[in-house]
Short mmCIF file of C-alpha atoms in Angstrom, two decimals:
data_model
loop_
_atom_site.label_atom_id
_atom_site.label_comp_id
_atom_site.label_asym_id
_atom_site.label_seq_id
_atom_site.Cartn_x
_atom_site.Cartn_y
_atom_site.Cartn_z
CA MET A 169 128.99 77.10 122.46
CA ASN A 170 125.75 77.13 124.50
CA LEU A 171 127.36 78.41 127.59
CA CYS A 172 128.90 81.50 125.40
CA LEU A 173 125.19 82.11 124.10
CA MET A 174 123.64 81.87 127.49
CA VAL A 175 126.29 84.47 129.04
CA PHE A 176 125.22 86.97 125.99
CA VAL A 177 121.37 86.35 126.87
CA SER A 178 122.05 87.12 130.61
CA MET A 179 124.67 89.79 130.01
CA TRP A 180 122.11 91.88 127.49
CA GLY A 181 122.30 94.83 129.67
CA GLU A 182 126.16 94.60 130.50
CA SER A 183 126.85 94.26 126.88
CA VAL A 184 125.19 97.70 126.05
CA LEU A 185 127.28 99.09 128.95
CA ILE A 186 130.68 97.66 127.35
CA TYR A 187 129.66 99.00 123.90
CA ILE A 188 128.93 102.82 125.92
CA ILE A 189 132.43 102.58 127.33
CA MET A 190 133.85 101.79 124.09
CA VAL A 191 132.15 105.14 122.93
CA PHE A 192 133.62 106.87 125.52
CA LEU A 193 137.01 105.44 125.10
CA PHE A 194 137.25 106.04 121.34
CA PHE A 195 136.28 109.54 122.07
CA MET A 196 139.00 110.21 124.22
CA LYS A 197 141.72 109.68 120.86
CA SER A 198 141.89 112.93 119.16
CA ALA A 199 140.04 113.19 115.74
CA GLU A 200 143.09 114.22 113.76
CA TYR A 201 143.08 115.76 110.10
CA SER A 202 146.12 114.08 109.33
CA MET A 203 146.57 110.14 109.05
CA SER A 204 147.99 108.74 112.27
CA SER A 205 149.31 104.98 111.96
CA VAL A 206 148.10 102.60 114.77
CA SER A 207 149.76 99.52 113.18
CA GLY A 208 151.37 98.43 109.87
CA PHE A 209 147.94 98.20 108.30
CA ILE A 210 145.73 99.90 110.40
CA GLU A 211 145.67 104.09 110.00
CA MET A 212 142.83 106.58 110.97
CA ASP A 213 142.21 110.21 110.27
CA CYS A 214 139.31 112.24 111.09
CA ILE A 215 136.92 110.48 108.65
CA SER A 216 137.52 107.03 109.93
CA TRP A 217 137.03 108.43 113.55
CA VAL A 218 133.73 109.89 112.87
CA LEU A 219 132.62 106.97 111.27
CA VAL A 220 133.74 104.32 113.68
CA MET A 221 131.97 106.39 116.35
CA LEU A 222 128.89 106.47 114.34
CA SER A 223 129.13 102.81 114.05
CA ILE A 224 129.23 101.84 117.95
CA TRP A 225 126.58 104.64 118.60
CA VAL A 226 124.08 103.24 116.28
CA ILE A 227 124.66 99.63 117.10
CA VAL A 228 124.20 100.23 120.78
CA LEU A 229 121.03 101.88 120.19
CA SER A 230 119.67 99.03 117.85
CA ILE A 231 120.47 96.68 120.45
CA MET A 232 118.55 99.10 123.06
CA SER A 233 115.61 99.36 120.43
CA SER A 234 115.46 95.22 120.31
CA MET A 235 114.59 94.24 123.69
CA MET A 236 111.76 92.45 122.37
CA ILE A 237 113.89 89.90 121.09
CA LYS A 238 115.32 89.30 124.62
CA ASN A 239 111.90 89.36 126.26
CA LYS A 240 110.52 86.84 123.98
CA GLY A 241 113.54 84.58 123.91
CA LYS A 242 114.18 84.89 120.37
CA PHE A 243 117.42 83.70 120.21
CA GLY A 244 118.73 86.68 121.96
CA GLY A 245 122.52 85.36 122.53
CA VAL A 246 122.76 84.70 118.70
CA PHE A 247 121.44 88.14 117.96
CA MET A 248 124.13 89.96 120.04
CA SER A 249 127.07 87.82 118.80
CA LEU A 250 125.99 88.98 115.11
CA ASN A 251 125.87 92.45 116.40
CA VAL A 252 129.18 92.09 117.92
CA LEU A 253 130.62 90.47 114.74
CA LEU A 254 129.02 93.21 112.51
CA LEU A 255 130.61 95.71 114.52
CA PHE A 256 134.30 94.19 114.34
CA PHE A 257 133.98 94.38 110.30
CA LEU A 258 132.66 97.67 110.16
CA MET A 259 135.47 98.94 112.56
CA GLY A 260 137.95 96.94 110.22
CA SER A 261 136.58 98.54 107.03
CA PHE A 262 136.86 101.84 108.38
CA VAL A 263 140.19 101.49 109.78
CA PHE A 264 142.24 99.31 107.22
CA SER A 265 144.87 100.88 105.18
CA ASP A 266 145.43 97.74 102.68
CA TYR A 267 143.13 97.41 99.71
CA LEU A 268 142.49 93.71 100.04
CA MET A 269 141.87 93.65 103.81
CA PHE A 270 139.51 96.75 103.19
CA TYR A 271 137.45 94.66 100.59
CA VAL A 272 137.25 91.80 102.88
CA SER A 273 135.97 93.61 105.83
CA PHE A 274 133.74 95.59 103.41
CA GLU A 275 132.21 92.37 102.13
CA CYS A 276 132.03 90.37 105.44
CA CYS A 277 129.51 93.20 106.61
CA LEU A 278 127.02 91.44 104.56
CA ILE A 279 127.01 88.12 106.39
CA PRO A 280 125.85 89.31 110.12
CA ILE A 281 123.38 91.61 108.31
CA LEU A 282 121.77 88.96 105.87
CA LEU A 283 121.49 86.44 109.08
CA ILE A 284 119.67 89.49 111.19
CA ILE A 285 117.26 89.99 108.42
CA LEU A 286 116.53 86.26 107.68
CA GLY A 287 116.69 85.17 111.06
CA TRP A 288 114.47 88.02 112.72
CA GLY A 289 112.59 89.75 109.86
CA TYR A 290 108.92 89.95 110.00
CA GLN A 291 107.55 88.17 106.59
CA PRO A 292 108.05 85.26 104.59
CA GLU A 293 109.42 87.50 102.00
CA ARG A 294 112.47 88.41 103.86
CA ALA A 295 114.21 85.33 102.03
CA GLN A 296 113.76 87.40 98.68
CA ALA A 297 114.80 90.54 100.37
CA GLY A 298 118.08 88.62 101.41
CA ILE A 299 118.36 87.60 97.84
CA TYR A 300 118.15 91.00 96.50
CA LEU A 301 120.92 92.14 99.25
CA LEU A 302 123.24 89.65 98.31
CA PHE A 303 123.12 89.70 94.41
CA TYR A 304 123.29 93.22 94.21
CA THR A 305 126.07 94.22 96.62
CA LEU A 306 128.29 90.84 95.78
CA PHE A 307 127.75 91.36 91.82
CA GLY A 308 128.01 94.91 92.11
CA SER A 309 131.40 94.88 94.13
CA LEU A 310 132.85 92.15 92.17
CA PRO A 311 134.57 94.37 89.48
CA LEU A 312 136.13 95.96 92.96
CA PHE A 313 137.81 92.97 93.46
CA PHE A 314 139.45 92.39 90.00
CA PHE A 315 140.47 96.19 90.56
CA ILE A 316 142.20 95.67 93.95
CA MET A 317 143.97 92.66 92.31
CA TYR A 318 145.03 94.96 89.10
CA ILE A 319 146.38 96.84 91.66
CA ASN A 320 148.16 94.43 93.41
CA ASN A 321 149.72 92.83 90.55
CA SER A 322 150.70 96.29 88.69
CA TYR A 323 152.13 98.04 91.55
CA GLY A 324 153.10 95.44 94.07
CA SER A 325 151.58 96.91 97.07
CA GLY A 326 148.04 97.19 98.21
CA TYR A 327 148.57 100.50 100.46
CA MET A 328 145.82 102.58 100.07
CA TYR A 329 147.27 105.89 100.22
CA ILE A 330 150.09 105.61 97.88
CA ASP A 331 149.82 107.67 94.67
CA LEU A 332 148.75 105.29 91.62
CA MET A 333 148.41 106.68 88.13
CA LEU A 334 145.45 105.35 86.39
CA GLU A 335 144.78 108.46 84.08
CA GLY A 336 143.44 106.98 80.94
CA LYS A 337 142.14 103.85 82.54
CA LEU A 338 138.42 104.52 82.51
CA LEU A 339 137.51 100.93 82.63
CA VAL A 340 139.38 100.08 85.68
CA CYS A 341 138.15 103.48 87.51
CA VAL A 342 134.55 102.14 86.43
CA MET A 343 135.14 99.15 88.04
CA MET A 344 136.56 100.12 91.09
CA LEU A 345 133.67 103.26 91.64
CA LEU A 346 130.55 100.43 90.55
CA GLY A 347 130.96 98.67 94.13
CA PHE A 348 130.52 101.75 95.82
CA LEU A 349 127.92 103.33 94.19
CA VAL A 350 125.81 100.21 94.80
CA LYS A 351 126.64 100.07 98.43
CA PHE A 352 125.80 104.15 98.74
CA PRO A 353 123.17 103.05 96.94
CA MET A 354 122.97 105.33 93.82
CA TYR A 355 119.67 105.51 91.95
CA GLY A 356 119.13 102.73 89.69
CA VAL A 357 120.87 100.40 91.40
CA HIS A 358 118.64 100.98 94.94
CA LEU A 359 116.23 98.40 94.66
CA TRP A 360 117.89 95.83 97.37
CA LEU A 361 117.70 99.06 99.92
CA LEU A 362 114.02 98.80 99.57
CA LYS A 363 113.32 95.36 99.89
CA ALA A 364 115.84 94.79 102.77
CA HIS A 365 114.28 97.87 104.62
CA VAL A 366 110.82 96.45 104.56
CA GLU A 367 111.67 92.91 105.65
CA ALA A 368 114.51 93.61 108.21
CA PRO A 369 113.98 94.04 112.05
CA VAL A 370 114.18 97.24 113.83
CA ALA A 371 118.01 96.74 114.53
CA GLY A 372 118.64 95.38 110.65
CA SER A 373 117.07 98.94 109.21
CA MET A 374 118.43 100.94 111.71
CA ILE A 375 122.14 99.67 111.52
CA LEU A 376 121.45 99.30 107.59
CA ALA A 377 120.78 102.95 106.81
CA GLY A 378 122.85 104.43 110.23
CA VAL A 379 126.09 102.70 109.06
CA LEU A 380 126.21 100.10 106.31
CA LEU A 381 125.17 102.75 103.38
CA LYS A 382 128.20 104.54 104.71
CA LEU A 383 130.40 102.01 103.60
CA GLY A 384 130.01 103.15 100.04
CA GLY A 385 130.77 106.83 100.48
CA TYR A 386 133.65 106.11 102.68
CA GLY A 387 134.92 103.89 99.98
CA ILE A 388 134.81 106.60 97.54
CA LEU A 389 136.26 109.01 99.67
CA ARG A 390 139.45 106.69 99.92
CA PHE A 391 139.62 105.89 96.12
CA ILE A 392 138.97 109.67 94.98
CA PRO A 393 142.55 110.30 94.40
CA LEU A 394 142.36 107.73 91.65
CA LEU A 395 140.25 109.39 89.64
CA PHE A 396 141.93 112.71 89.07
CA GLY A 397 142.42 113.28 85.56
CA GLN A 398 139.00 111.88 84.67
CA GLU A 399 136.56 114.33 86.58
CA SER A 400 134.66 115.01 83.45
CA ILE A 401 133.42 111.82 82.88
CA PHE A 402 132.45 111.03 86.34
CA LEU A 403 130.53 114.16 86.82
CA TRP A 404 128.13 113.05 84.33
CA LEU A 405 127.47 109.82 86.58
CA GLY A 406 126.95 112.59 89.48
CA CYS A 407 124.32 114.41 87.53
CA PHE A 408 122.68 111.30 87.16
CA SER A 409 122.36 110.47 90.53
CA LEU A 410 121.58 114.17 91.37
CA TRP A 411 118.84 113.57 88.83
CA GLY A 412 117.94 110.20 90.33
CA GLY A 413 117.47 111.80 93.81
CA LEU A 414 115.11 114.47 92.37
CA LEU A 415 112.49 111.39 91.03
CA MET A 416 113.01 109.56 94.27
CA SER A 417 111.78 112.56 96.33
CA LEU A 418 108.85 112.60 94.24
CA ILE A 419 108.38 109.08 94.94
CA CYS A 420 108.52 109.87 98.39
CA LEU A 421 105.26 111.82 98.35
CA ARG A 422 103.36 108.80 96.61
CA GLN A 423 104.56 106.35 99.59
CA MET A 424 102.30 105.25 102.06
CA ASP A 425 104.36 102.72 103.79
CA MET A 426 106.45 104.31 106.64
CA LYS A 427 109.45 102.28 106.26
CA LEU A 428 109.68 102.42 102.48
CA LEU A 429 109.37 106.20 102.80
CA ILE A 430 112.28 106.53 105.22
CA ALA A 431 114.47 104.17 103.07
CA SER A 432 113.41 106.34 99.88
CA SER A 433 114.59 109.35 101.55
CA SER A 434 117.85 107.63 102.07
CA VAL A 435 118.50 107.53 98.39
CA VAL A 436 117.70 111.16 98.30
CA HIS A 437 120.13 112.04 100.51
CA MET A 438 122.86 110.07 99.40
CA SER A 439 122.30 111.06 95.65
CA MET A 440 123.48 114.72 97.05
CA CYS A 441 126.38 113.02 98.80
CA ILE A 442 127.77 111.03 95.53
CA MET A 443 127.33 114.36 93.43
CA GLY A 444 129.49 116.41 96.32
CA LEU A 445 132.11 113.74 96.34
CA LEU A 446 132.21 113.55 92.15
CA VAL A 447 132.68 117.21 92.22
CA PHE A 448 136.35 116.86 93.50
CA SER A 449 136.19 119.91 96.04
CA GLU A 450 137.24 120.25 99.60
CA TRP A 451 133.82 121.49 100.75
CA GLY A 452 131.61 118.43 98.97
CA VAL A 453 134.01 116.19 100.65
CA LYS A 454 133.41 118.22 103.92
CA GLY A 455 129.66 118.47 103.49
CA CYS A 456 129.35 114.58 102.57
CA VAL A 457 131.29 113.50 105.49
CA MET A 458 128.86 115.79 107.82
CA MET A 459 125.62 114.42 105.95
CA MET A 460 126.72 110.91 106.53
CA LEU A 461 126.57 111.45 110.07
CA ALA A 462 123.66 113.45 110.26
CA HIS A 463 121.75 110.72 108.00
CA GLY A 464 123.10 107.93 109.99
CA ILE A 465 121.72 109.35 113.17
CA CYS A 466 118.12 110.64 111.95
CA SER A 467 117.34 107.70 109.58
CA SER A 468 118.18 105.27 112.37
CA GLY A 469 115.91 107.43 114.75
CA LEU A 470 113.09 107.33 112.09
CA PHE A 471 113.08 103.61 111.70
CA CYS A 472 113.23 103.39 115.46
CA LEU A 473 109.90 105.36 115.66
CA ALA A 474 108.27 103.42 112.88
CA ASN A 475 109.06 99.96 114.57
CA ILE A 476 107.41 101.65 118.00
CA VAL A 477 104.41 102.17 115.92
CA TYR A 478 104.40 99.02 114.33
CA GLU A 479 104.92 97.06 117.66
CA ARG A 480 101.69 98.62 118.72
CA THR A 481 99.52 98.90 115.47
CA SER A 482 100.84 96.01 113.55
CA SER A 483 100.87 98.22 110.39
CA ARG A 484 103.51 100.47 108.80
CA SER A 485 100.88 101.96 107.02
CA MET A 486 100.39 105.78 107.70
CA LEU A 487 96.58 105.30 106.71
CA LEU A 488 95.84 102.72 109.51
CA SER A 489 98.34 104.27 111.93
CA LYS A 490 96.87 108.03 111.75
CA GLY A 491 95.94 109.97 114.63
CA LEU A 492 99.13 109.09 116.83
CA LEU A 493 98.92 112.90 118.42
CA ASN A 494 95.98 111.97 120.30
CA LEU A 495 97.25 108.47 121.73
CA MET A 496 100.89 109.04 122.46
CA PRO A 497 101.64 112.89 122.17
CA THR A 498 105.16 112.23 123.71
CA LEU A 499 106.16 109.97 120.94
CA SER A 500 104.68 112.67 118.84
CA MET A 501 107.05 115.18 119.86
CA PHE A 502 109.90 113.12 118.93
CA TRP A 503 108.51 112.31 115.63
CA PHE A 504 108.40 116.23 115.18
CA LEU A 505 112.04 116.60 116.03
CA LEU A 506 113.48 113.97 113.91
CA VAL A 507 111.31 114.76 111.04
CA MET A 508 112.37 118.51 111.42
CA GLY A 509 116.11 117.01 111.40
CA ASN A 510 115.23 114.64 108.28
CA MET A 511 114.05 117.92 106.35
CA ALA A 512 117.25 120.04 107.33
CA ALA A 513 115.68 122.26 109.79
CA PRO A 514 117.95 124.50 112.10
CA PRO A 515 119.74 123.59 114.76
CA SER A 516 120.53 120.38 113.17
CA ILE A 517 123.54 119.03 111.81
CA ASN A 518 121.44 118.03 108.68
CA LEU A 519 121.30 121.85 107.73
CA LEU A 520 125.14 122.54 108.16
CA SER A 521 125.57 119.56 105.77
CA GLU A 522 123.37 120.29 103.26
CA LEU A 523 124.28 124.07 103.17
CA ILE A 524 128.17 122.95 102.60
CA LEU A 525 126.97 120.51 99.79
CA ILE A 526 124.82 123.23 97.87
CA VAL A 527 127.55 125.53 98.05
CA SER A 528 130.20 123.18 96.96
CA LEU A 529 127.70 121.89 93.79
CA ILE A 530 126.74 125.53 93.27
CA SER A 531 130.28 126.63 92.95
CA TRP A 532 130.91 123.80 90.26
CA SER A 533 127.90 124.67 88.10
CA SER A 534 125.40 127.24 88.68
CA LYS A 535 123.14 124.82 86.66
CA VAL A 536 122.47 122.73 89.26
CA ILE A 537 120.40 125.33 91.29
CA ALA A 538 117.11 124.35 90.20
CA VAL A 539 117.47 120.88 90.73
CA LEU A 540 118.95 121.46 94.19
CA GLY A 541 116.02 123.90 95.29
CA LEU A 542 113.55 121.26 94.20
CA MET A 543 114.98 118.40 95.72
CA SER A 544 115.20 120.79 99.27
CA PHE A 545 111.55 121.57 98.71
CA PHE A 546 110.21 118.06 98.03
CA SER A 547 112.44 116.64 101.08
CA ALA A 548 110.53 119.17 103.05
CA ALA A 549 107.41 118.40 101.67
CA TYR A 550 107.77 114.35 102.12
CA SER A 551 109.02 114.86 105.61
CA LEU A 552 105.59 117.04 106.51
CA PHE A 553 103.66 114.75 104.76
CA LEU A 554 105.17 111.64 106.81
CA TYR A 555 104.36 113.39 109.92
CA SER A 556 101.05 114.78 109.24
CA LEU A 557 99.63 111.96 107.89
CA SER A 558 100.83 109.62 110.71
CA GLN A 559 99.99 111.93 113.74
CA HIS A 560 97.06 113.95 113.08
CA GLY A 561 93.70 112.57 111.64
CA TRP A 562 90.89 110.35 113.24
CA PHE A 563 92.56 107.38 115.26
CA MET A 564 90.90 103.75 114.83
CA LEU A 565 88.87 102.69 117.98
CA SER A 566 90.87 99.42 118.20
CA LYS A 567 94.02 101.48 118.90
CA SER A 568 92.40 102.72 122.08
CA SER A 569 94.01 99.91 124.13
CA LEU A 570 97.97 100.56 122.83
CA LYS A 571 100.36 100.02 125.63
CA ILE A 572 102.31 103.03 126.42
CA THR A 573 105.74 103.99 125.33
CA GLY A 574 108.50 102.68 127.71
CA LEU A 575 111.22 104.52 129.33
CA THR A 576 113.81 102.46 127.35
CA GLU A 577 112.49 103.78 124.11
CA TYR A 578 112.25 107.39 125.07
CA LEU A 579 115.76 106.99 126.09
CA VAL A 580 116.81 105.44 122.60
CA LEU A 581 115.07 108.36 120.97
CA PHE A 582 116.33 111.24 123.13
CA LEU A 583 120.16 109.55 122.27
CA HIS A 584 119.01 109.86 118.20
CA TRP A 585 117.85 113.33 118.90
CA MET A 586 120.45 114.82 121.32
CA PRO A 587 123.94 114.21 118.91
CA LEU A 588 121.81 115.10 115.81
CA ASN A 589 121.45 118.99 117.31
CA VAL A 590 124.53 119.01 119.23
CA LEU A 591 126.94 117.90 116.74
CA ILE A 592 126.42 121.20 114.71
CA LEU A 593 128.70 123.06 117.22
CA VAL A 594 131.52 120.27 116.12
CA GLY A 595 130.63 120.74 112.47
CA TRP A 596 131.48 124.29 112.42
CA SER A 597 135.26 123.46 113.31
CA MET A 598 135.42 121.06 110.35
CA ILE A 599 134.96 124.28 107.90
#
């Protein structure tokens, strides 16, 4: 065991290279709309392909952002092993076509991310954050386990893509949906996310925002056919989520903690995704997939930026870290580019995903125009608030000895920004 860990520590760069090779090998597989079977219980379509690619990409960048762990000798081998294990469970969640196998992978993703938070978090309160993460997600998804057992007993099969008649079984459908809404998370069951982000190391925050939240959206996407016939009931749930997103966008305007603001903005974006899924339209599904991809890349980059600032100022407060434009102008450029992506400015794929979701929601009901307009306005407001408060103003004299930003950090930031703006070309072909 010790020999394996020593190999992982000495091969940190080689491990990243292997991940990158996996990206290119996986990219060679065509992303087909129709389901393609790989084996008896592994099937993939365009959505699975996109989310597996996102998982590999974000985990590669999170490892590159965590070089401090290797340089300071903080159990780098264990850290790398947990990332490999997490990627294995994530890929399993996105490709398994059996309900039970999906659920096992879905829940096992909690173990590595919990250990990453507890092992490499910054504050003693990380134990409390771990408890929040564990209990919210486990108890939220417990009804989902009972639902899967019910399906297996009633229909004799756990195959995900067979037609099941659940019309009139409202309680069963609510049980199924609850586990995914907690993982998304929906407003009202989102407190675990804020706690986890604040206490997590940079890799934990990047993976949590970039990939793990997408498990909830993917689960709803796969289970949506079971909800047909009960749309009116679940639309009320979607409306509550949309209203919660508007409230969270107002809360973002009052945040002074960088990580808390970025984490709260995740709830805003995901609330629009939930509503897009629950209107049961093709455009809503496509917009949701694009939004998950765009948010996964953009939020991961913002957490990486927040960590770069934290490593130099030892503070996440925007009041104490302001004036960075004078000290690190190149880094400030990346702040501007990623913040523009977060507020859905062109030419980022965030813009295309928001437009598709807004069109799908307005086509369902014109009554949501006011809420969507306010959400878009406040999203732009808190994004500009984040940039202007952290980059402008008078900097403290004690910051004059800050170390310069390394080449690896610029590479990581560029690898966040580049796909965010190039993927809009691919997004047009999905419409």
